[in-house]
C-alpha atoms as one frame of an Amber mdcrd trajectory, in Angstrom:
protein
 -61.985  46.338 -12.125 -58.136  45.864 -12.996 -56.174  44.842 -10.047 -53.217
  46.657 -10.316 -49.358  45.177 -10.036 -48.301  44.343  -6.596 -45.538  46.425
  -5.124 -41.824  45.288  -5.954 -41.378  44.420  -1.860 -44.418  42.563  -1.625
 -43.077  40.698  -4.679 -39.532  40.026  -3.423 -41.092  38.898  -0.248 -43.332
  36.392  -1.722 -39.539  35.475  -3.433 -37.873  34.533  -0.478 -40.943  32.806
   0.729 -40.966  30.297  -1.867 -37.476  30.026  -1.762 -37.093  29.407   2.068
 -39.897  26.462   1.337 -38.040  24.872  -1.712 -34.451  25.033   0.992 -37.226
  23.348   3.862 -38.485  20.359   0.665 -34.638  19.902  -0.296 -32.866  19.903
   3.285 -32.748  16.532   4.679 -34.130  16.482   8.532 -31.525  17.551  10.761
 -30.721  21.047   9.244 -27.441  21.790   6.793 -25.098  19.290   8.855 -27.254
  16.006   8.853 -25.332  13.436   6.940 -26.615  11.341   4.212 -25.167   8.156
   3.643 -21.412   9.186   2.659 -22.008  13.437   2.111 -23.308  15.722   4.010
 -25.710  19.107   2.981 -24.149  22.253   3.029 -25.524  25.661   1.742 -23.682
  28.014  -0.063 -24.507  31.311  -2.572 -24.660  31.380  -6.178 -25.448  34.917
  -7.916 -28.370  34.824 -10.568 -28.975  37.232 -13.336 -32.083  38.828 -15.012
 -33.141  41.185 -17.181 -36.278  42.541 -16.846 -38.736  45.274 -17.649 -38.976
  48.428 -15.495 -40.540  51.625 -16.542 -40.669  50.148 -20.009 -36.807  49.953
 -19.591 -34.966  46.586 -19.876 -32.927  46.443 -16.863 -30.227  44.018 -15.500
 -31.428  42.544 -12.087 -28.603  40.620 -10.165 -29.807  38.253  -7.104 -28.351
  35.783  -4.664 -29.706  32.631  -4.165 -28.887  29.817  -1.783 -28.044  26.408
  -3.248 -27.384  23.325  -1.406 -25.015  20.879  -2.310 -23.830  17.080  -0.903
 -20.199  17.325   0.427 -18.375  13.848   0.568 -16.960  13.538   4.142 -14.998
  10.665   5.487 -16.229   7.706   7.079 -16.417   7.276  10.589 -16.458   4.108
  12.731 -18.926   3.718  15.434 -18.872   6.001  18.532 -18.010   9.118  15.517
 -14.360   8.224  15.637 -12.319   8.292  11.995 -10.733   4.497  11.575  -6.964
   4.590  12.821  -4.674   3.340   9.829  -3.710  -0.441  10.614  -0.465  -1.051
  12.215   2.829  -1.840   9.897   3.574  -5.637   9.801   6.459  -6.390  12.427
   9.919  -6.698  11.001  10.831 -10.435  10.346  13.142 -12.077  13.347  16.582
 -12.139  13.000  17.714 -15.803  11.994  20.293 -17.333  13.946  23.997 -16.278
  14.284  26.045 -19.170  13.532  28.865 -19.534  16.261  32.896 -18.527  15.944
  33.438 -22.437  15.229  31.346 -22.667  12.305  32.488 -19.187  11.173  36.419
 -20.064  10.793  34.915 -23.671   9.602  36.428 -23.989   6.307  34.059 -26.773
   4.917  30.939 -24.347   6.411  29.124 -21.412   4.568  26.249 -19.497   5.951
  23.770 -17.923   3.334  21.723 -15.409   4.171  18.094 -14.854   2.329  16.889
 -11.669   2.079  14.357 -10.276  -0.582  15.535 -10.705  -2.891  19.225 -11.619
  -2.642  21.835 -13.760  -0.769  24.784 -12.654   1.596  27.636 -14.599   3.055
  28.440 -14.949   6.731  31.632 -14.420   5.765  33.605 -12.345   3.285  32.650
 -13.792  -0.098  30.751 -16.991  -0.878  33.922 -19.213  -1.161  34.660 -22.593
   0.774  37.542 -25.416   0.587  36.582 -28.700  -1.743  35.444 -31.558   0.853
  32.661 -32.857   2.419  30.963 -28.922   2.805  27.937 -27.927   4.430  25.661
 -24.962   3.028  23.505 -23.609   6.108  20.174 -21.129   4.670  19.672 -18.496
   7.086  16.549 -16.692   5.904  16.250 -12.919   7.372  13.436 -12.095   4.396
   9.655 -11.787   4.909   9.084 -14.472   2.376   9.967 -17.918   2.923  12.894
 -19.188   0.486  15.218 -22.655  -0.235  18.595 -23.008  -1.639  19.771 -24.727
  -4.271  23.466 -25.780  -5.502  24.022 -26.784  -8.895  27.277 -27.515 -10.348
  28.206 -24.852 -13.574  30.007 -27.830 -15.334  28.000 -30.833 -14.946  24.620
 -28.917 -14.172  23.796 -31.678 -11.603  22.047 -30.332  -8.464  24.227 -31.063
  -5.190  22.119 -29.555  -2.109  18.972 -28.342  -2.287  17.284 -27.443   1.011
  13.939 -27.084   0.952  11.416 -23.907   1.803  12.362 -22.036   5.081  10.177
 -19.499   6.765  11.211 -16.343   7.918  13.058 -16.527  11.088  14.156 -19.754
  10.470  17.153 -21.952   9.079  18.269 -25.366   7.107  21.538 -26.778   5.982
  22.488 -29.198   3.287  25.697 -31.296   2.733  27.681 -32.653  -0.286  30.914
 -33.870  -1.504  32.196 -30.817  -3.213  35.006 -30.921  -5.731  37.113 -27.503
  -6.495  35.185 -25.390  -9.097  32.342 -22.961  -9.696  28.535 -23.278  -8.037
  25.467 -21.701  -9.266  23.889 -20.745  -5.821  20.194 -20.123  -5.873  16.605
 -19.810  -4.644  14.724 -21.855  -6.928  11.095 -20.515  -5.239   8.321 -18.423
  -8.253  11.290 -15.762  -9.637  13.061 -15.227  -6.583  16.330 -15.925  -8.773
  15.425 -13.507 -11.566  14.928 -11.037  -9.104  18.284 -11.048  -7.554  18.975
 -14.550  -5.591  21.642 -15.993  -7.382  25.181 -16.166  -6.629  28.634 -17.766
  -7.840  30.183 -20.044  -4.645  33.915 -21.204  -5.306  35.418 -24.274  -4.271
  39.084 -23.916  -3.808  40.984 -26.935  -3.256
């Protein structure tokens, strides 16, 4: 004896049967939010077509199916808490300010390092021919020297060596009127901006 074809419901039930096992198999313990490593399983819907025979009729059968997929989340320190962004690196201290004598000192030049570039404590980088002191004042992050080298002779006059941030140094020569190459002789610190012109006047 034939059996005969089992009823379209019974069929769709047996359908969601198998698929609520395969969604059981594929689900990691803990349900649809239970994290794996760095993603977690979510479900969502996809729509699946068929054609099949009905009657002897080919028909066009659309179904929706449940998929599950492994979201990336973010990672979270221990306790559950997302990692707070490290703090900004403080602002370097402010070098020293040089007082009203040495600032109307005529044979005295303050020059301030920055990155990447040098400023006068006063209005230009000029001083007067004489014994003359060049004071490095570095307000950077990186640590830098100074260098003076004559543009006629190319002989090098001061050079103070590496200061760190916050800090200061001085050199002293017997300077004749004429034109200085200023610099910061440190990787390319002077390609990059730190290099002046200082007049002598006499």
């Amino acid at each position: 004896m034939r059996r005969g074809r089992r009823p379209i419901g019974a069929r769709r039930a047996a359908a969601v049967a198998g698929l609520a096992l395969a969604a059981a198999v594929v689900l990691p313990a803990g349900g649809a939010a239970a994290e794996s490593g760095e993603c977690e399983w979510r479900p969502h819907q996809v729509r699946v077509v068929k054609h099949v025979k009905r009657h002897g009729k080919r028909v066009r059968v659309v179904r929706k199916r449940v998929r599950w997929s492994c979201v990336p989340v973010a990672a979270t320190a221990p306790g559950g808490e997302v990692p707070a962004t490290p703090p900004a690196p403080p602002p370097a201290p402010p070098g020293p300010t040089p007082p009203e004598e040495e600032l109307s000192n005529p044979h005295w030049l303050g020059a301030q390092a920055y990155e990447f570039k040098f400023e006068p404590t006063k209005e230009r980088f000029e001083i007067s021919a004489g014994t003359d002191t060049i004071e490095l004042i570095n307000r950077g992050q990186d640590a830098h020297d100074l260098h003076l080298e004559s543009l006629a002779t190319h002989a090098t006059l001061i050079a103070v060596s590496p200061t760190a941030s916050g800090g200061h140094n001085r050199g002293t020569a017997l300077l004749e009127a004429g034109e200085y190459r200023l610099f910061c002789s440190l990787a390319d610190h002077a390609e990059k901006g730190m290099e002046r012109i200082l007049v002598v006047t006499p």
